[in-house]
Amino acid sequence: MTEPLHVPRRLGVTGTDTGVGKTVVSCALAARARQLGLRVAAMKPLESGVEARASDADATRLAAACGGNPDLALVRPYLLREPLAPWVAAEREGQHIDVARLAAARDALERDQDLLIVEGAGGLLVPITAELAYDGLFASWHCELVIVAANRLGVLNHTRLTVQAARAAGLAVRAVVLTALHDGADDVAQASNPEALHRLCPDVPLYRFPFVPVTDDLSALAHAAQTAGLDALLGPADPTILQGRDTLRLQPSRTS
């Protein structure tokens, strides 16, 4: 009898806006997955506004969180100079975004992995090309969606809009991760947002991710993910997400 091919779980990480902590949460998920013995890869299909050798680039941080030295051309198939939406930046540079190239990089990265984390740019409807935004990419790649939202005034509207857009695209929303952007006492909006979101989106799991002062401290990020309860996102995938894909066989890597 032929054994089914190993297919990793795919988590698509999007934000309600720019600067809400997507890379921090993505790195925390990767670091925590490694602590749990899972083989994990991560990618940012398109990254804009950074230099190729920047040590603080999102792709570089994702690669470090996964514990390996993958080819950055796979982690980040497209690097765009200007800090703009990928479609706009690519057009201004005369680049053509080839979606097949993105998929090829994904396939190479996730080979023999248990988990693939795919970090978007900005919000869910940020355009990759004139015809494709991240909602379509995540849907076509059968990603389960993690929405990262900053705990600040405006998050109720931004989160509800993102959840609605995700469901309109046929995406399974697995979590909203509410991030703390500073260390200190909450104001009224920050204090009331978690309960309000729970009541407004009762069928979406809500996790509160604490402030981490040093975002390249992988141990601290993994601990933050654990204390926030994000281990729930690292187990076997919902089989309904894998329709049209090979059967999932999620096995932790063996340690000696």
Coordinates of C-alpha atoms in Angstrom, one line a residue:
M1 CA 0.0 0.0 0.0
T2 CA 1.4 3.4 -1.0
E3 CA 2.0 5.7 2.0
P4 CA 0.4 9.2 1.7
L5 CA 2.7 12.1 1.0
H6 CA 3.6 14.2 3.9
V7 CA 1.8 17.6 3.7
P8 CA 2.6 20.3 6.2
R9 CA 0.1 22.5 7.9
R10 CA 0.0 26.0 6.3
L11 CA -0.7 29.1 8.4
G12 CA -1.3 32.3 6.6
V13 CA -0.5 35.3 8.8
T14 CA -2.2 38.6 7.9
G15 CA -2.7 41.9 9.7
T16 CA -5.4 44.4 10.2
D17 CA -2.9 47.0 9.1
T18 CA 0.8 47.6 8.8
G19 CA 2.9 47.7 11.9
V20 CA 0.6 45.5 14.0
G21 CA 3.2 42.7 14.8
K22 CA 2.8 40.1 12.0
T23 CA 6.5 39.3 11.9
V24 CA 6.8 39.1 15.7
V25 CA 3.9 36.7 15.9
S26 CA 5.1 34.7 12.9
C27 CA 8.6 34.4 14.5
A28 CA 7.0 33.5 17.8
L29 CA 5.0 30.7 16.2
A30 CA 8.0 29.4 14.4
A31 CA 10.2 29.5 17.6
R32 CA 7.6 27.8 19.7
A33 CA 6.9 25.1 17.0
R34 CA 10.6 24.3 17.1
Q35 CA 10.5 23.9 20.9
L36 CA 7.7 21.4 20.4
G37 CA 9.8 19.4 18.1
L38 CA 8.1 20.4 14.9
R39 CA 9.9 21.0 11.6
V40 CA 9.0 24.5 10.5
A41 CA 9.6 26.8 7.6
A42 CA 8.4 30.3 7.0
M43 CA 8.3 32.7 4.1
K44 CA 7.3 36.2 3.2
P45 CA 6.5 35.8 -0.5
L46 CA 7.0 39.5 -1.2
E47 CA 8.9 42.0 0.9
S48 CA 9.2 45.7 0.1
G49 CA 11.1 48.6 1.6
V50 CA 14.3 46.8 2.7
E51 CA 17.8 46.3 1.5
A52 CA 18.8 42.9 0.3
R53 CA 21.4 42.4 3.1
A54 CA 19.4 44.1 5.9
S55 CA 19.7 42.0 9.0
D56 CA 16.4 43.3 10.3
A57 CA 14.4 42.3 7.2
D58 CA 11.3 40.3 7.9
A59 CA 12.6 37.4 5.7
T60 CA 15.9 37.3 7.7
R61 CA 14.1 37.2 11.0
L62 CA 11.7 34.5 9.8
A63 CA 14.6 32.3 8.6
A64 CA 16.4 32.7 12.0
A65 CA 13.2 31.8 13.9
C66 CA 13.0 28.6 11.9
G67 CA 16.5 27.7 13.0
G68 CA 18.1 27.1 9.7
N69 CA 19.9 28.8 6.9
P70 CA 17.4 28.5 3.9
D71 CA 18.0 30.3 0.7
L72 CA 16.6 33.8 1.2
A73 CA 15.5 33.6 -2.5
L74 CA 13.0 31.0 -1.4
V75 CA 12.0 32.7 1.9
R76 CA 11.5 35.9 0.0
P77 CA 11.1 35.3 -3.7
Y78 CA 10.5 39.0 -4.5
L79 CA 12.4 41.8 -2.9
L80 CA 11.1 45.3 -3.7
R81 CA 13.0 48.5 -2.9
E82 CA 10.2 50.9 -2.1
P83 CA 8.0 50.6 1.0
L84 CA 4.8 50.2 -1.0
A85 CA 2.2 47.5 -1.7
P86 CA 3.9 44.8 -3.7
W87 CA 1.9 45.4 -6.9
V88 CA 2.6 49.1 -6.8
A89 CA 6.3 48.7 -5.9
A90 CA 6.8 46.0 -8.6
E91 CA 5.2 48.1 -11.3
R92 CA 7.3 51.1 -10.3
E93 CA 10.4 48.9 -10.6
G94 CA 9.3 47.2 -13.9
Q95 CA 9.1 43.8 -12.2
H96 CA 6.5 41.2 -13.1
I97 CA 5.1 39.2 -10.2
D98 CA 4.9 35.5 -11.3
V99 CA 2.6 33.6 -8.9
A100 CA 4.0 30.3 -10.1
R101 CA 7.4 31.4 -8.8
L102 CA 5.9 32.0 -5.4
A103 CA 4.4 28.6 -5.4
A104 CA 7.6 27.0 -6.5
A105 CA 9.4 28.6 -3.6
R106 CA 6.7 27.5 -1.2
D107 CA 7.0 23.9 -2.4
A108 CA 10.8 23.9 -2.0
L109 CA 10.6 25.4 1.5
E110 CA 7.9 23.1 2.9
R111 CA 9.4 19.9 1.7
D112 CA 9.8 17.5 4.7
Q113 CA 8.4 20.2 7.1
D114 CA 5.5 19.9 9.5
L115 CA 4.5 23.5 9.4
L116 CA 4.8 26.4 6.9
I117 CA 4.1 29.9 8.0
V118 CA 3.3 32.4 5.2
E119 CA 3.5 36.0 6.3
G120 CA 1.6 38.5 4.2
A121 CA 2.3 42.2 3.7
G122 CA 0.1 44.8 5.4
G123 CA -3.6 43.7 5.4
L124 CA -5.5 40.9 3.7
L125 CA -6.6 42.8 0.6
V126 CA -3.1 44.3 -0.1
P127 CA -2.6 43.6 -3.9
I128 CA 0.1 41.3 -5.1
T129 CA -0.9 41.9 -8.7
A130 CA -3.7 43.8 -10.3
E131 CA -5.8 40.6 -10.2
L132 CA -4.6 38.9 -6.9
A133 CA -4.4 40.0 -3.3
Y134 CA -3.3 38.1 -0.2
D135 CA -6.8 36.7 0.4
G136 CA -6.7 35.0 -3.0
L137 CA -3.1 33.7 -2.4
F138 CA -3.9 32.3 1.0
A139 CA -7.1 30.7 -0.3
S140 CA -5.4 29.1 -3.3
W141 CA -2.6 27.8 -1.0
H142 CA -5.1 26.3 1.4
C143 CA -3.8 28.3 4.3
E144 CA -5.5 28.6 7.7
L145 CA -5.7 32.3 8.5
V146 CA -4.2 33.9 11.6
I147 CA -5.2 37.6 11.9
V148 CA -2.8 39.8 13.9
A149 CA -4.4 42.9 15.3
A150 CA -2.9 45.7 17.4
N151 CA -4.6 46.4 20.7
R152 CA -5.4 50.0 20.1
L153 CA -8.3 52.3 19.2
G154 CA -9.8 51.2 15.9
V155 CA -9.1 47.5 16.3
L156 CA -12.8 46.5 16.5
N157 CA -13.6 47.8 13.1
H158 CA -10.3 46.6 11.5
T159 CA -10.7 43.1 12.9
R160 CA -14.3 42.7 11.9
L161 CA -13.6 43.9 8.4
T162 CA -10.7 41.5 8.0
V163 CA -12.8 38.5 9.3
Q164 CA -15.6 39.4 6.9
A165 CA -13.1 39.7 4.0
A166 CA -11.5 36.4 4.9
R167 CA -14.7 34.5 5.0
A168 CA -15.9 36.1 1.7
A169 CA -12.7 34.6 0.2
G170 CA -13.5 31.2 1.6
L171 CA -10.7 31.3 4.2
A172 CA -10.9 29.5 7.6
V173 CA -10.1 32.0 10.3
R174 CA -8.3 30.1 13.0
A175 CA -7.4 33.0 15.3
V176 CA -7.2 36.6 16.0
V177 CA -4.0 37.5 17.9
L178 CA -4.3 40.7 19.7
T179 CA -0.8 42.2 20.2
A180 CA 0.4 44.6 22.8
L181 CA 2.5 47.3 21.2
H182 CA 4.0 48.7 24.4
D183 CA 4.6 47.8 28.0
G184 CA 2.5 49.8 30.3
A185 CA -1.0 50.3 31.6
D186 CA -3.8 49.9 29.1
D187 CA -6.0 52.8 28.2
V188 CA -9.8 52.4 28.1
A189 CA -9.8 51.2 24.5
Q190 CA -7.0 48.6 25.1
A191 CA -8.7 47.4 28.3
S192 CA -12.1 46.9 26.7
N193 CA -11.0 45.6 23.3
P194 CA -10.6 41.9 24.2
E195 CA -14.0 41.5 25.7
A196 CA -15.6 43.5 22.9
L197 CA -13.9 41.4 20.2
H198 CA -14.9 38.2 22.0
R199 CA -18.6 39.4 22.0
L200 CA -18.5 40.7 18.4
C201 CA -16.6 37.6 16.9
P202 CA -17.7 34.8 19.3
D203 CA -16.8 32.0 16.8
V204 CA -13.2 33.2 16.3
P205 CA -10.6 32.2 18.9
L206 CA -9.0 35.3 20.4
Y207 CA -5.4 35.2 21.9
R208 CA -3.6 38.1 23.7
F209 CA 0.0 38.2 22.7
P210 CA 2.1 40.1 25.3
F211 CA 4.6 42.9 24.7
V212 CA 8.1 41.5 24.0
P213 CA 10.8 44.2 24.4
V214 CA 13.5 42.4 22.4
T215 CA 11.9 41.0 19.3
D216 CA 14.9 39.1 18.1
D217 CA 15.0 37.1 21.4
L218 CA 13.6 33.8 20.1
S219 CA 13.3 32.2 23.6
A220 CA 11.2 35.2 24.7
L221 CA 9.1 35.0 21.6
A222 CA 8.5 31.3 22.1
H223 CA 7.6 31.9 25.7
A224 CA 5.2 34.6 24.7
A225 CA 3.5 32.3 22.2
Q226 CA 3.2 29.6 24.8
T227 CA 1.7 31.9 27.5
A228 CA -0.7 33.4 24.9
G229 CA -2.0 29.9 24.2
L230 CA -0.8 29.8 20.6
D231 CA 0.2 26.1 20.9
A232 CA -3.4 25.5 19.8
L233 CA -2.5 26.7 16.3
L234 CA 0.5 24.3 15.9
G235 CA -1.3 21.0 16.0
P236 CA -2.6 18.9 13.1
A237 CA -4.6 20.9 10.5
D238 CA -8.3 20.8 10.0
P239 CA -8.8 18.1 7.3
T240 CA -11.3 20.3 5.5
I241 CA -8.6 22.8 4.8
L242 CA -6.7 20.1 2.9
Q243 CA -9.3 19.5 0.2
G244 CA -7.5 19.0 -3.0
R245 CA -4.2 18.4 -1.3
D246 CA -2.5 15.2 -0.2
T247 CA -3.4 13.6 3.1
L248 CA -1.8 15.2 6.1
R249 CA 0.7 13.2 8.2
L250 CA 2.0 15.6 10.9
Q251 CA 4.8 14.0 12.9
P252 CA 7.2 15.9 15.2
S253 CA 10.8 15.7 14.3
R254 CA 12.7 13.2 16.4
T255 CA 15.3 14.5 18.9
S256 CA 18.1 12.5 20.4

